[in-house]
Every structure is written in structure tokens, then in C-alpha cells.
Short mmCIF file of C-alpha atoms in Angstrom, two decimals:
data_model
loop_
_atom_site.label_atom_id
_atom_site.label_comp_id
_atom_site.label_asym_id
_atom_site.label_seq_id
_atom_site.Cartn_x
_atom_site.Cartn_y
_atom_site.Cartn_z
CA MET A 2 33.88 3.97 -1.05
CA LYS A 3 30.66 3.40 0.89
CA LYS A 4 29.41 6.85 -0.07
CA MET A 5 30.06 5.93 -3.68
CA LYS A 6 28.16 2.66 -3.19
CA LEU A 7 25.29 4.66 -1.75
CA PHE A 8 25.35 6.95 -4.80
CA LEU A 9 25.32 3.95 -7.13
CA PHE A 10 22.49 2.34 -5.18
CA MET A 11 20.44 5.53 -5.38
CA THR A 12 21.17 5.76 -9.10
CA LEU A 13 19.97 2.19 -9.49
CA ILE A 14 16.73 3.05 -7.74
CA THR A 15 16.25 6.02 -10.03
CA VAL A 16 16.81 3.91 -13.14
CA LEU A 17 14.68 0.96 -12.07
CA VAL A 18 11.71 2.72 -10.54
CA LEU A 19 9.79 4.25 -13.41
CA GLN A 20 8.19 7.59 -12.84
CA ALA A 21 4.56 7.28 -11.75
CA CYS A 22 2.74 7.97 -14.99
CA SER A 23 0.21 10.42 -13.58
CA THR A 24 -2.15 12.33 -15.80
CA ALA A 25 -5.25 14.39 -15.33
CA SER A 26 -8.22 14.49 -17.67
CA ASN A 27 -10.00 17.75 -18.55
CA LYS A 28 -8.12 20.46 -16.63
CA SER A 29 -4.62 20.21 -15.22
CA ALA A 30 -4.21 18.61 -11.81
CA GLU A 31 -1.95 21.53 -10.94
CA GLY A 32 -4.92 23.87 -10.99
CA SER A 33 -7.95 24.55 -13.10
CA LYS A 34 -8.19 28.33 -12.72
CA GLU A 35 -5.44 30.45 -14.21
CA GLY A 36 -4.40 33.19 -11.80
CA ALA A 37 -6.95 32.08 -9.22
CA LYS A 38 -6.72 33.35 -5.64
CA SER A 39 -5.95 30.93 -2.78
CA VAL A 40 -8.62 31.18 -0.09
CA GLY A 41 -7.36 28.78 2.62
CA GLY A 42 -10.42 27.14 4.13
CA GLU A 43 -11.34 23.50 4.71
CA LEU A 44 -10.28 20.84 2.20
CA VAL A 45 -12.90 18.07 2.11
CA ILE A 46 -11.78 14.64 0.90
CA LEU A 47 -14.31 11.84 0.41
CA ARG A 48 -13.57 8.15 0.92
CA ALA A 49 -15.63 4.99 0.69
CA SER A 50 -14.75 3.61 4.13
CA ASP A 51 -13.30 4.60 7.47
CA ALA A 52 -9.75 4.03 8.67
CA THR A 53 -9.00 0.90 10.69
CA SER A 54 -6.32 2.57 12.85
CA LEU A 55 -4.19 5.72 12.92
CA ASP A 56 -1.15 4.07 14.54
CA PRO A 57 1.53 3.47 11.86
CA HIS A 58 2.85 0.50 13.82
CA PHE A 59 -0.54 -1.21 13.51
CA ILE A 60 -1.87 0.00 10.16
CA THR A 61 -1.76 -2.74 7.52
CA ASP A 62 -3.75 -1.10 4.71
CA ILE A 63 -2.98 1.90 2.53
CA PRO A 64 -6.46 3.51 2.81
CA SER A 65 -5.84 3.94 6.56
CA ALA A 66 -2.20 4.97 6.09
CA ASN A 67 -3.37 7.56 3.56
CA ILE A 68 -4.96 9.60 6.36
CA ILE A 69 -1.69 10.14 8.24
CA HIS A 70 1.30 9.32 6.01
CA GLY A 71 3.02 12.53 4.92
CA LYS A 72 0.29 14.50 6.66
CA VAL A 73 0.45 13.87 10.42
CA TYR A 74 3.54 11.67 10.31
CA GLU A 75 6.84 12.04 8.50
CA THR A 76 9.78 9.75 7.86
CA LEU A 77 13.56 10.08 7.87
CA VAL A 78 13.64 9.97 4.07
CA ALA A 79 10.86 10.21 1.50
CA PHE A 80 9.90 9.52 -2.10
CA ASP A 81 9.62 12.52 -4.38
CA ARG A 82 7.22 12.69 -7.30
CA ASP A 83 9.65 10.71 -9.47
CA ARG A 84 9.95 7.98 -6.80
CA LYS A 85 13.49 9.06 -5.94
CA ILE A 86 14.62 8.86 -2.31
CA VAL A 87 15.14 12.37 -0.91
CA PRO A 88 15.93 13.79 2.56
CA LEU A 89 13.09 14.65 4.93
CA LEU A 90 13.53 14.50 8.72
CA ALA A 91 17.08 13.32 8.05
CA LYS A 92 19.08 15.84 6.03
CA GLU A 93 21.78 13.36 5.01
CA TRP A 94 22.88 9.77 5.52
CA GLU A 95 25.86 7.53 4.95
CA GLN A 96 26.14 3.77 4.56
CA LYS A 97 29.38 3.09 6.44
CA ASP A 98 29.45 -0.63 5.68
CA ASP A 99 26.98 -3.33 4.61
CA VAL A 100 25.12 -3.23 7.91
CA THR A 101 25.73 0.28 9.28
CA TRP A 102 23.71 3.33 8.26
CA THR A 103 24.18 6.72 9.94
CA PHE A 104 21.62 9.53 9.62
CA THR A 105 22.16 13.20 10.39
CA LEU A 106 18.86 14.79 11.40
CA ASN A 107 17.40 18.20 10.76
CA GLU A 108 17.47 20.36 13.90
CA GLY A 109 14.78 22.45 15.58
CA ILE A 110 11.84 20.21 14.63
CA LYS A 111 9.05 19.66 17.16
CA PHE A 112 6.38 16.99 17.41
CA HIS A 113 2.79 18.22 17.64
CA ASP A 114 2.83 17.71 21.43
CA GLY A 115 5.95 19.86 21.85
CA ALA A 116 8.46 17.01 22.14
CA ASP A 117 11.78 17.48 20.34
CA PHE A 118 12.55 15.50 17.22
CA ASN A 119 16.07 14.16 17.69
CA ALA A 120 18.09 10.96 17.75
CA GLU A 121 16.40 9.84 20.97
CA ALA A 122 13.01 10.19 19.29
CA VAL A 123 14.18 8.03 16.38
CA LYS A 124 15.38 5.40 18.83
CA ALA A 125 12.10 5.50 20.79
CA THR A 126 10.10 4.98 17.59
CA PHE A 127 12.13 2.03 16.34
CA ASP A 128 12.44 0.49 19.80
CA ARG A 129 8.66 0.50 20.10
CA ILE A 130 7.94 -1.24 16.78
CA LEU A 131 10.75 -3.76 17.29
CA ASP A 132 9.73 -4.68 20.85
CA PRO A 133 7.83 -8.03 20.66
CA ALA A 134 5.70 -6.84 23.59
CA THR A 135 4.27 -4.09 21.38
CA GLY A 136 2.70 -6.74 19.18
CA SER A 137 3.04 -4.69 16.00
CA PRO A 138 2.07 -6.55 12.80
CA GLN A 139 4.62 -4.30 11.08
CA ARG A 140 7.55 -5.49 13.19
CA ASP A 141 8.93 -7.89 10.57
CA LYS A 142 9.09 -5.10 7.99
CA LEU A 143 11.83 -3.48 10.10
CA SER A 144 13.20 -6.59 11.79
CA MET A 145 16.49 -6.24 9.90
CA ILE A 146 17.37 -3.48 12.40
CA SER A 147 19.30 -5.01 15.31
CA GLU A 148 20.22 -1.83 17.17
CA VAL A 149 19.51 1.90 17.14
CA ILE A 150 22.49 3.90 18.44
CA VAL A 151 22.25 7.53 19.52
CA ASP A 152 25.61 8.98 18.43
CA ASP A 153 24.77 12.59 19.21
CA THR A 154 21.67 14.76 19.69
CA TYR A 155 21.02 14.80 15.95
CA ILE A 156 22.99 11.79 14.73
CA VAL A 157 21.63 8.26 14.86
CA THR A 158 22.97 4.96 13.56
CA LEU A 159 20.97 1.91 12.48
CA LYS A 160 22.85 -1.37 12.81
CA LEU A 161 21.37 -4.18 10.73
CA LYS A 162 21.45 -7.92 11.38
CA GLU A 163 22.45 -8.46 7.78
CA PRO A 164 22.65 -6.42 4.57
CA TYR A 165 19.22 -5.16 3.49
CA ALA A 166 19.16 -3.67 0.00
CA PRO A 167 15.88 -1.70 0.16
CA LEU A 168 16.40 -0.12 3.60
CA LEU A 169 15.80 3.45 2.43
CA SER A 170 12.56 2.49 0.69
CA ILE A 171 11.08 0.93 3.84
CA LEU A 172 12.22 3.93 5.90
CA ALA A 173 10.33 6.16 3.44
CA SER A 174 7.11 4.17 3.82
CA GLN A 175 4.49 4.70 6.50
CA GLU A 176 6.05 1.96 8.64
CA GLY A 177 9.00 4.32 9.12
CA SER A 178 6.84 7.12 10.57
CA MET A 179 8.50 9.01 13.43
CA ILE A 180 6.26 9.08 16.52
CA SER A 181 6.49 11.46 19.46
CA PRO A 182 8.49 9.81 22.28
CA LYS A 183 6.34 11.77 24.73
CA ALA A 184 3.18 10.20 23.29
CA ILE A 185 4.76 6.73 23.35
CA ALA A 186 5.73 7.09 27.01
CA LYS A 187 2.49 8.71 28.12
CA ALA A 188 -0.18 6.54 26.45
CA ALA A 189 1.01 4.50 23.48
CA ASP A 190 -2.37 2.77 23.14
CA GLU A 191 -3.99 6.11 22.37
CA LEU A 192 -1.94 6.45 19.17
CA ALA A 193 -4.52 4.26 17.43
CA THR A 194 -7.02 7.11 17.68
CA HIS A 195 -4.80 10.14 18.36
CA PRO A 196 -1.64 10.26 16.19
CA VAL A 197 1.22 12.58 17.13
CA GLY A 198 3.87 13.30 14.51
CA THR A 199 5.90 16.17 13.05
CA GLY A 200 3.93 16.63 9.84
CA PRO A 201 2.21 19.58 8.16
CA PHE A 202 -1.16 18.60 9.66
CA VAL A 203 -2.16 18.06 13.29
CA PHE A 204 -4.80 15.53 14.27
CA GLU A 205 -8.00 17.13 15.60
CA SER A 206 -10.75 14.50 15.81
CA TRP A 207 -12.12 11.17 14.61
CA LYS A 208 -15.86 10.56 14.53
CA SER A 209 -15.91 6.83 13.88
CA GLY A 210 -17.67 5.93 10.65
CA GLN A 211 -18.12 9.59 9.75
CA GLU A 212 -15.02 11.73 9.44
CA ILE A 213 -11.44 12.44 10.49
CA THR A 214 -10.27 16.05 10.76
CA LEU A 215 -6.73 17.41 10.64
CA ASN A 216 -5.74 21.03 11.26
CA THR A 217 -2.89 22.78 9.51
CA ASN A 218 0.27 22.85 11.62
CA LYS A 219 0.97 26.59 11.74
CA ASP A 220 4.34 25.87 13.36
CA TYR A 221 5.38 23.32 10.74
CA TRP A 222 9.13 23.23 10.15
CA GLY A 223 8.71 23.08 6.36
CA ASN A 224 6.32 24.82 3.99
CA VAL A 225 3.06 25.44 5.85
CA PRO A 226 0.02 24.14 3.89
CA LYS A 227 -2.22 26.72 2.23
CA VAL A 228 -5.47 25.21 3.54
CA ASP A 229 -6.63 25.68 7.13
CA LYS A 230 -7.84 22.14 7.75
CA VAL A 231 -8.55 18.82 6.04
CA THR A 232 -11.58 16.65 6.65
CA PHE A 233 -11.75 13.06 5.40
CA LYS A 234 -15.45 12.18 5.16
CA VAL A 235 -16.76 8.63 4.87
CA VAL A 236 -19.32 8.45 2.06
CA PRO A 237 -19.90 4.80 1.02
CA GLU A 238 -22.10 5.48 -2.02
CA ASP A 239 -20.18 6.09 -5.25
CA SER A 240 -22.87 8.30 -6.79
CA THR A 241 -23.11 10.46 -3.66
CA ARG A 242 -19.36 11.10 -3.61
CA LEU A 243 -19.42 12.27 -7.22
CA ALA A 244 -22.48 14.43 -6.64
CA MET A 245 -20.72 16.14 -3.71
CA ILE A 246 -17.68 16.92 -5.88
CA GLU A 247 -19.83 18.15 -8.74
CA SER A 248 -21.88 20.44 -6.47
CA GLY A 249 -18.82 21.87 -4.75
CA GLU A 250 -19.72 20.35 -1.38
CA ALA A 251 -16.39 18.46 -1.39
CA HIS A 252 -13.08 18.80 -3.22
CA ILE A 253 -11.49 15.37 -3.75
CA ALA A 254 -12.85 11.80 -3.86
CA GLU A 255 -10.18 9.13 -3.53
CA GLN A 256 -12.07 6.20 -5.03
CA VAL A 257 -13.65 6.45 -8.46
CA PRO A 258 -15.80 3.72 -10.07
CA VAL A 259 -14.61 3.03 -13.62
CA THR A 260 -18.22 3.25 -14.75
CA GLU A 261 -18.17 6.98 -13.95
CA ILE A 262 -15.11 7.97 -15.98
CA ASP A 263 -17.11 9.33 -18.92
CA ARG A 264 -19.35 11.34 -16.60
CA ILE A 265 -16.33 12.93 -14.90
CA GLU A 266 -14.48 13.69 -18.13
CA ASN A 267 -17.59 15.35 -19.59
CA SER A 268 -18.31 17.41 -16.48
CA PRO A 269 -17.47 21.14 -16.47
CA SER A 270 -16.85 21.04 -12.70
CA MET A 271 -15.00 17.73 -12.16
CA ASN A 272 -11.55 16.49 -13.16
CA LEU A 273 -10.08 13.00 -13.26
CA PHE A 274 -6.58 12.19 -12.00
CA ARG A 275 -5.04 8.92 -13.18
CA ALA A 276 -1.84 7.36 -11.84
CA GLU A 277 -0.18 4.12 -12.90
CA GLY A 278 0.16 2.18 -9.68
CA LEU A 279 2.46 -0.18 -7.80
CA ALA A 280 -0.41 -2.38 -6.66
CA VAL A 281 -1.89 -5.61 -7.99
CA GLU A 282 -5.44 -6.88 -7.54
CA PHE A 283 -5.86 -10.62 -7.07
CA ILE A 284 -8.16 -13.45 -6.07
CA GLY A 285 -6.58 -15.28 -3.15
CA PHE A 286 -6.90 -18.70 -1.56
CA ASN A 287 -6.74 -19.54 2.13
CA VAL A 288 -4.49 -22.55 1.61
CA LYS A 289 -5.19 -23.84 5.13
CA ASP A 290 -8.86 -24.29 4.34
CA SER A 291 -9.83 -27.97 4.09
CA LEU A 292 -11.13 -27.64 0.53
CA LEU A 293 -8.44 -25.28 -0.75
CA SER A 294 -5.51 -27.10 0.88
CA ASP A 295 -5.45 -29.32 -2.25
CA VAL A 296 -3.31 -27.58 -4.87
CA LYS A 297 -5.31 -29.25 -7.65
CA VAL A 298 -8.47 -27.49 -6.44
CA ARG A 299 -6.68 -24.15 -6.41
CA GLN A 300 -5.25 -24.79 -9.86
CA ALA A 301 -8.67 -25.78 -11.17
CA ILE A 302 -10.21 -22.55 -9.93
CA SER A 303 -7.30 -20.60 -11.43
CA TYR A 304 -7.93 -22.15 -14.85
CA ALA A 305 -11.67 -21.50 -14.57
CA VAL A 306 -11.49 -17.71 -14.15
CA ASP A 307 -11.28 -15.58 -17.28
CA ARG A 308 -9.10 -12.73 -16.00
CA GLU A 309 -9.04 -10.82 -19.28
CA ALA A 310 -12.85 -10.75 -19.32
CA ILE A 311 -12.80 -9.22 -15.83
CA ILE A 312 -10.44 -6.42 -16.88
CA SER A 313 -12.42 -5.57 -20.01
CA GLY A 314 -15.91 -6.20 -18.64
CA ILE A 315 -15.61 -4.97 -15.06
CA TYR A 316 -12.76 -2.45 -15.23
CA ASP A 317 -13.29 -1.15 -18.77
CA ASN A 318 -9.56 -1.75 -19.36
CA VAL A 319 -8.50 0.57 -16.54
CA GLY A 320 -5.27 -1.14 -15.48
CA THR A 321 -3.56 -4.05 -17.24
CA LEU A 322 -3.55 -7.85 -16.99
CA ALA A 323 -1.26 -8.96 -14.17
CA ASN A 324 1.14 -11.88 -14.56
CA SER A 325 2.10 -12.02 -10.86
CA ALA A 326 1.43 -10.28 -7.55
CA MET A 327 4.04 -7.68 -8.51
CA SER A 328 3.36 -4.64 -10.68
CA PRO A 329 5.69 -3.87 -13.62
CA LYS A 330 6.60 -0.64 -11.80
CA VAL A 331 8.10 -2.49 -8.82
CA ILE A 332 11.85 -3.16 -8.58
CA GLY A 333 12.23 -6.93 -8.98
CA TYR A 334 9.27 -7.44 -11.34
CA SER A 335 9.66 -10.11 -14.02
CA SER A 336 7.78 -10.25 -17.30
CA GLU A 337 8.70 -13.94 -17.56
CA THR A 338 6.37 -15.24 -14.84
CA LYS A 339 3.26 -16.91 -16.18
CA ALA A 340 -0.17 -17.15 -14.59
CA TYR A 341 -2.88 -19.69 -15.53
CA ASP A 342 -4.62 -19.40 -18.88
CA TYR A 343 -8.39 -19.64 -19.11
CA ASP A 344 -9.05 -23.37 -19.69
CA VAL A 345 -12.39 -24.79 -18.47
CA VAL A 346 -11.61 -28.30 -19.72
CA LYS A 347 -8.38 -28.39 -17.70
CA ALA A 348 -10.22 -26.97 -14.68
CA LYS A 349 -12.87 -29.71 -14.75
CA GLN A 350 -10.20 -32.38 -15.16
CA LEU A 351 -8.29 -31.16 -12.09
CA LEU A 352 -11.44 -31.03 -9.95
CA LYS A 353 -12.25 -34.58 -10.97
CA GLU A 354 -8.73 -35.72 -10.05
CA ALA A 355 -9.15 -34.00 -6.68
CA GLY A 356 -12.41 -35.88 -6.08
CA ILE A 357 -14.53 -32.74 -5.84
CA LYS A 358 -18.24 -33.37 -6.44
CA GLU A 359 -20.58 -31.30 -8.58
CA GLY A 360 -22.32 -28.63 -6.47
CA THR A 361 -19.55 -28.34 -3.87
CA LYS A 362 -20.02 -25.06 -2.01
CA ILE A 363 -17.31 -22.44 -1.56
CA LYS A 364 -17.35 -18.93 -0.07
CA LEU A 365 -15.94 -15.87 -1.83
CA LEU A 366 -15.27 -12.87 0.40
CA THR A 367 -14.96 -9.31 -0.89
CA SER A 368 -15.08 -5.75 0.38
CA ASP A 369 -18.04 -3.57 -0.61
CA ARG A 370 -16.27 -1.78 -3.44
CA LYS A 371 -18.55 -1.82 -6.47
CA GLU A 372 -16.05 -3.27 -8.97
CA ARG A 373 -15.06 -6.05 -6.58
CA ILE A 374 -18.67 -7.04 -6.01
CA ASN A 375 -19.09 -7.17 -9.79
CA MET A 376 -15.92 -9.25 -10.06
CA ALA A 377 -17.23 -11.64 -7.43
CA GLU A 378 -20.40 -12.15 -9.45
CA VAL A 379 -18.39 -12.92 -12.58
CA VAL A 380 -16.25 -15.42 -10.67
CA GLN A 381 -19.40 -16.96 -9.20
CA SER A 382 -20.78 -17.50 -12.70
CA GLN A 383 -17.53 -18.88 -14.10
CA LEU A 384 -16.97 -21.32 -11.22
CA LYS A 385 -20.54 -22.56 -11.59
CA GLY A 386 -19.41 -23.70 -15.03
CA ILE A 387 -17.01 -26.20 -13.43
CA GLY A 388 -19.46 -27.37 -10.78
CA LEU A 389 -18.65 -25.12 -7.82
CA ASP A 390 -21.45 -23.32 -6.00
CA VAL A 391 -20.06 -19.92 -4.88
CA ASP A 392 -21.56 -18.01 -1.95
CA ILE A 393 -20.54 -14.33 -2.16
CA GLN A 394 -19.91 -12.55 1.14
CA VAL A 395 -19.69 -8.74 0.99
CA MET A 396 -18.25 -6.76 3.91
CA GLU A 397 -17.46 -3.13 4.69
CA TYR A 398 -13.72 -2.61 4.15
CA GLY A 399 -12.70 -2.52 7.81
CA ALA A 400 -14.71 -5.66 8.55
CA PHE A 401 -13.20 -7.32 5.47
CA ILE A 402 -9.65 -6.62 6.72
CA SER A 403 -10.59 -7.99 10.13
CA GLU A 404 -12.10 -11.13 8.63
CA ILE A 405 -9.12 -12.11 6.48
CA THR A 406 -6.83 -11.87 9.50
CA LYS A 407 -8.92 -14.48 11.34
CA GLU A 408 -8.12 -17.36 8.94
CA GLN A 409 -11.81 -18.25 8.52
CA HIS A 410 -12.23 -17.28 4.86
CA GLN A 411 -11.85 -19.40 1.72
CA LEU A 412 -11.62 -17.43 -1.55
CA PHE A 413 -11.18 -13.66 -1.28
CA ILE A 414 -10.72 -10.67 -3.59
CA SER A 415 -8.01 -8.28 -2.46
CA GLY A 416 -4.99 -6.31 -3.57
CA TRP A 417 -1.54 -5.36 -2.37
CA GLY A 418 -0.49 -1.75 -2.55
CA ASN A 419 3.28 -1.78 -2.58
CA ALA A 420 4.27 1.24 -0.49
CA THR A 421 8.01 1.11 -1.22
CA GLY A 422 8.22 0.16 -4.89
CA ASP A 423 10.58 -2.71 -4.01
CA ALA A 424 9.99 -6.46 -4.41
CA ASP A 425 10.78 -7.19 -0.78
CA TYR A 426 7.72 -5.26 0.45
CA ASN A 427 5.63 -7.37 -1.88
CA GLN A 428 7.18 -10.78 -1.34
CA TYR A 429 7.96 -10.70 2.37
CA ASN A 430 4.58 -9.35 3.42
CA LEU A 431 2.45 -11.47 1.10
CA PHE A 432 4.23 -14.81 1.05
CA HIS A 433 6.74 -15.24 3.88
CA SER A 434 5.66 -17.56 6.68
CA ALA A 435 6.43 -14.86 9.27
CA SER A 436 3.81 -12.58 7.70
CA MET A 437 0.80 -14.87 8.07
CA GLY A 438 -2.24 -12.94 9.27
CA ALA A 439 -2.29 -9.21 9.90
CA PRO A 440 1.06 -8.34 8.21
CA GLY A 441 -0.33 -9.38 4.81
CA ASN A 442 -0.06 -13.13 4.18
CA HIS A 443 -3.81 -13.72 4.16
CA PHE A 444 -3.24 -16.86 2.08
CA TYR A 445 -1.74 -18.47 5.21
CA TYR A 446 0.87 -19.88 2.86
CA SER A 447 4.08 -21.35 4.22
CA ASN A 448 6.83 -22.74 2.02
CA PRO A 449 10.39 -23.04 3.44
CA GLU A 450 11.90 -22.75 -0.02
CA ILE A 451 9.99 -19.54 -0.69
CA ASP A 452 10.99 -18.17 2.72
CA LYS A 453 14.64 -18.86 1.89
CA LEU A 454 14.42 -17.12 -1.49
CA ILE A 455 12.71 -14.07 0.01
CA GLU A 456 15.37 -13.81 2.70
CA GLU A 457 18.11 -14.09 0.07
CA GLY A 458 16.47 -11.32 -1.94
CA ARG A 459 16.42 -9.04 1.10
CA SER A 460 20.16 -9.25 1.68
CA GLU A 461 21.43 -9.42 -1.91
CA SER A 462 22.95 -6.12 -3.09
CA ASP A 463 23.32 -7.01 -6.78
CA GLN A 464 20.04 -6.05 -8.47
CA ALA A 465 20.34 -8.54 -11.35
CA THR A 466 20.75 -11.37 -8.85
CA ARG A 467 17.82 -10.06 -6.81
CA ASN A 468 15.66 -9.98 -9.94
CA GLU A 469 16.38 -13.63 -10.64
CA ILE A 470 15.64 -14.60 -7.03
CA TYR A 471 12.26 -12.89 -7.17
CA ARG A 472 11.43 -14.31 -10.61
CA LYS A 473 12.01 -17.81 -9.25
CA ALA A 474 9.94 -17.15 -6.11
CA MET A 475 7.03 -15.61 -8.02
CA GLN A 476 6.86 -18.51 -10.45
CA MET A 477 6.83 -21.03 -7.60
CA GLU A 478 4.01 -19.13 -5.89
CA LEU A 479 2.01 -19.26 -9.10
CA GLU A 480 2.67 -22.96 -9.55
CA ASP A 481 1.46 -23.50 -5.99
CA ALA A 482 -1.67 -21.55 -7.01
CA VAL A 483 -1.63 -19.39 -3.90
CA TYR A 484 -3.54 -16.65 -5.71
CA MET A 485 -4.75 -15.54 -9.14
CA PRO A 486 -3.20 -12.25 -10.32
CA VAL A 487 -5.88 -10.17 -12.02
CA ARG A 488 -4.99 -6.52 -12.57
CA ASN A 489 -2.10 -4.09 -12.33
CA TYR A 490 -3.69 -1.01 -10.79
CA GLU A 491 -4.33 2.34 -12.33
CA HIS A 492 -5.33 4.65 -9.48
CA LEU A 493 -8.14 7.13 -10.04
CA ALA A 494 -9.32 10.18 -8.12
CA VAL A 495 -11.77 12.96 -8.91
CA TYR A 496 -11.28 16.58 -7.87
CA SER A 497 -13.18 19.83 -8.30
CA ASN A 498 -12.21 22.95 -10.20
CA ALA A 499 -11.53 24.66 -6.86
CA VAL A 500 -8.50 22.46 -6.20
CA LYS A 501 -4.93 23.30 -7.21
CA GLY A 502 -1.78 21.26 -6.55
CA PHE A 503 -3.32 17.84 -5.87
CA TRP A 504 -1.87 14.54 -7.12
CA LEU A 505 -1.81 10.80 -6.43
CA ASP A 506 1.44 8.89 -6.15
CA ALA A 507 2.03 5.38 -7.45
CA SER A 508 1.21 3.90 -4.02
CA ASN A 509 -2.21 5.65 -4.16
CA TYR A 510 -1.40 8.17 -1.46
CA THR A 511 -3.31 11.44 -1.79
CA ILE A 512 -0.65 14.16 -1.84
CA ILE A 513 -2.11 17.35 -0.40
CA SER A 514 0.80 19.23 1.20
CA GLY A 515 0.80 21.71 -1.68
CA VAL A 516 -2.96 21.85 -2.25
CA GLU A 517 -4.80 25.17 -2.49
CA ILE A 518 -8.50 25.91 -2.59
CA VAL A 519 -8.98 28.69 -5.14
CA GLU A 520 -11.76 30.97 -6.26
#
């Protein structure tokens, strides 16, 4: 009966999670040279900023996770290209009751340091993240696990505190990465700069602010990659990244300014990959700030920002207008939630009721991504229209992440890349009181009623009931004006003609396990 329930649950996931609508402009993303010869070599990937950490138990942003997830580290189960859960390090699993999940592991797999992958390794990984002494900001994402039981060398059971509907989806995300028990025991602190997993690529080096290099794992238990090494180079300037792709100096650039789409599509040597995403971009409020603690001030600002103008003017209609912090592609999304309309008169009225004087200063923090700087300037202009004097603060991405975890900011432009495709990853990490700070609640928002709804959604097995729980929670968050939803993401990447087999998934992970460099 439980196996049947598992089958039905997996079927539900398949039905509800829409296939990532990924397309490539110009030539096919599967390869631009018919019958071309694979030449191995070094795959060079360009990114706008450096990673913040390489330890999956401490990474809280997808750009950093993108370096190691599915490359250095692997998980018990994984998402395939259609967002279905499939076996990976675990070859099969069974849900024995509402709180008991048993996994049978693949045998003969080694970590990059020679340690065996087995049930003891799974236990060591989960014990580390769940130990309060570790101090992992990701602990709450897996806190539903009460015990990890080694049943046999290659059989492990996860006992949960309570039913948790999206367990497989969180195990497939980077938080579920399996780490070498030898590395954990020897020098766990070094995992931040020297990851050790079972994946198709082995960490070689990290030159801070410059590049991270991975070598192909020649002893990989699965299909060995067709490139010899991968180098992620930090190139902050948008134009320089494109020029390097166009000249053949690099192969893939993960971040593409929307202003360059026409240039890429008209280039004989560059190709554009587009993927409908799980993420939402938003303007957030630190609700603990003395000015923004008044909900009327937050509501006023929400009414004063023309979100549609931002999408058309800044993003050239790449992505769609968001109605909540949850993308339409996420399980639990509701089309019924309603954000604030653009209404300057209402905004001025609310500021007056809140006793806010003309010329009141407020800070708006953003990372140094071009579109977000442009968005900040638009918001600055629009808020000036209701009497607020906005000071824009621009930071490099790593510094931006650090700043919003310190609780010193006021307004900020950010986004949430849902790694699992399930509402719980969105709601628990962004809005639950336990997630304030590094885990993702950079609004510093705490509402006992919201916490209760989120916890109910985690344990509810009926998807229709879960959907209603999340609809109610999302509408309350909007009424509390915790944030302004702006845009449902469309992820973009540019790649050269020499690349075959590259794609982006809906979480914006660069999938390179099947990539070839061709001539």
C-alpha cells in the first residue's frame, strides 16, 4: 500500500511540476555542429561573481551551489530534465509509513578522497547538518529528519518527526548533497573551500575572486564527462563576458543582460539558451527597521512602484509579472493571490496616515547586476514621487548576501531560486520565523499564524489541501506587505558554437555532465 502511495505521490509530482520550458535561439543547445568531433579539453564558464562557499551545508545561494551541485556533489535522488524524481546515489526507495523512508544505495561508489559511499556515509552527512553545533543555516530545511538508521551496508532509513510531503524534492536539492565522511571527520571546516563528493568532477583549486577549477573524475561511477576539466571564471563586466564567448576564449556565460539578447541572436558564433524558471524576483522590506516596521509605510511603497513598467522597461518582457513570491511552475502556486496595484494617490495617503514627512530618507540595497541597478534607479524615481528620498547602495554579490544577513538593510532587491520546485522550499525559507537571517528570511518577518500555516503545509499529504494552505499564507504575506513581487524568472545563458549538450534547468543550474567541446 505504501509503495502504491509512493507511486501516486510521484505521479502527482509529475503532473504538477511543468516541464522546464527550455529553448535555444539560433542553433540547437544540443550542439551547433552536425557530426562534429569531441575534443575533450577545458570547458570555460563565465560568471559575474565568485562563490560565497563550497560547503553545501552553508551555501544559501544558487550561484554558489551551481559550482558544485551535480558536479562535485551528488544526492540520493535527483531531478531529471522533466523535473521528475529519479534514482541517483540511491537506486530505489520505499515509504514504509508516513514517517519512515528506506533507501537502497548503489554499491561500489567512492568519494573523491577514496572513502566508500554507503549507509554510514549517508548518516555522517545528515548527522553533520542536523547537529546544532555545526551551525548550518540549512539545518531547518532537513529538520524533519529525527533519526538516520543504518540498516545494512547499503540500506539506510530516514525516520521523520512528522509526515513531510516534499521529502524527495529536498533530498534532490543541493542541501541533500552527500559529503565524504572522511572529509567530515578529518577537517570539516575545510569543506568551505575544498569540497569532497562523489560527482563527475573533482575539485582542483579556488583562486578567490578569479576562478574555480574542477577536473573530470576519471573514476566516476557513472558516465565520465567528455571534457577534461571545467573552469568557472569570474568576469564582472557583461560586455567582457560576451566578447569572450564570441571570440572563442570561453564557452558558456551563465548570466546574460536582457539588453544583449538581439546581439546574441544575430551573432554567427553565439547562441542563447532560455529556460522558464522556478524563481521570483522581488523588492523586500526589513520589517524590523524602525521606518519599515509600520505596515502602512510598506504598503505605501508597494503601491508606489510600477512593477509592469519595470518588466517592460528594464527586462524587455523577459519573464512575467509575479503575483507572489512563488513562480507558477512551483507546486503550491496560486493564481488567486493579488499583489498591490500601482496607485500613487493611495501611496501618498498611507504615508500621510503613517506620519511620514516629505523628504524622508530610505536606503535601497542591490547587488551589482546591471538590471537590478537599473531597477533600483526606477524605484528611486518612483518613490521620489511620493516624497521618499532613496539612497541606492550597490554591492558585489557576495557582499550583498553578507549584508542582508546582518539585519542592517532597509529596502533590498533580491530573488528566491526555488531549488526543489515545491512550495515548502519557498515558504519555509523565506517567511518562517526559524529562517530569519542566513537561511533566507531576509525580511526578518515573524508571524505565528504564518508559521503555523507553513508547518501545516509541510506535513499535509493531500495536494489540494496544501494548495489552499499556501494560497492563504501567500495572501497574508502580501497583505502584511513583507515584499513586492516583481518578476517570474526566465533564465538566460549564452554559449558558443563549440559547445554541445549544455542546458539550464528551471532552478538555473548549469547542466554540464553531458557537455562536449567540438571542432
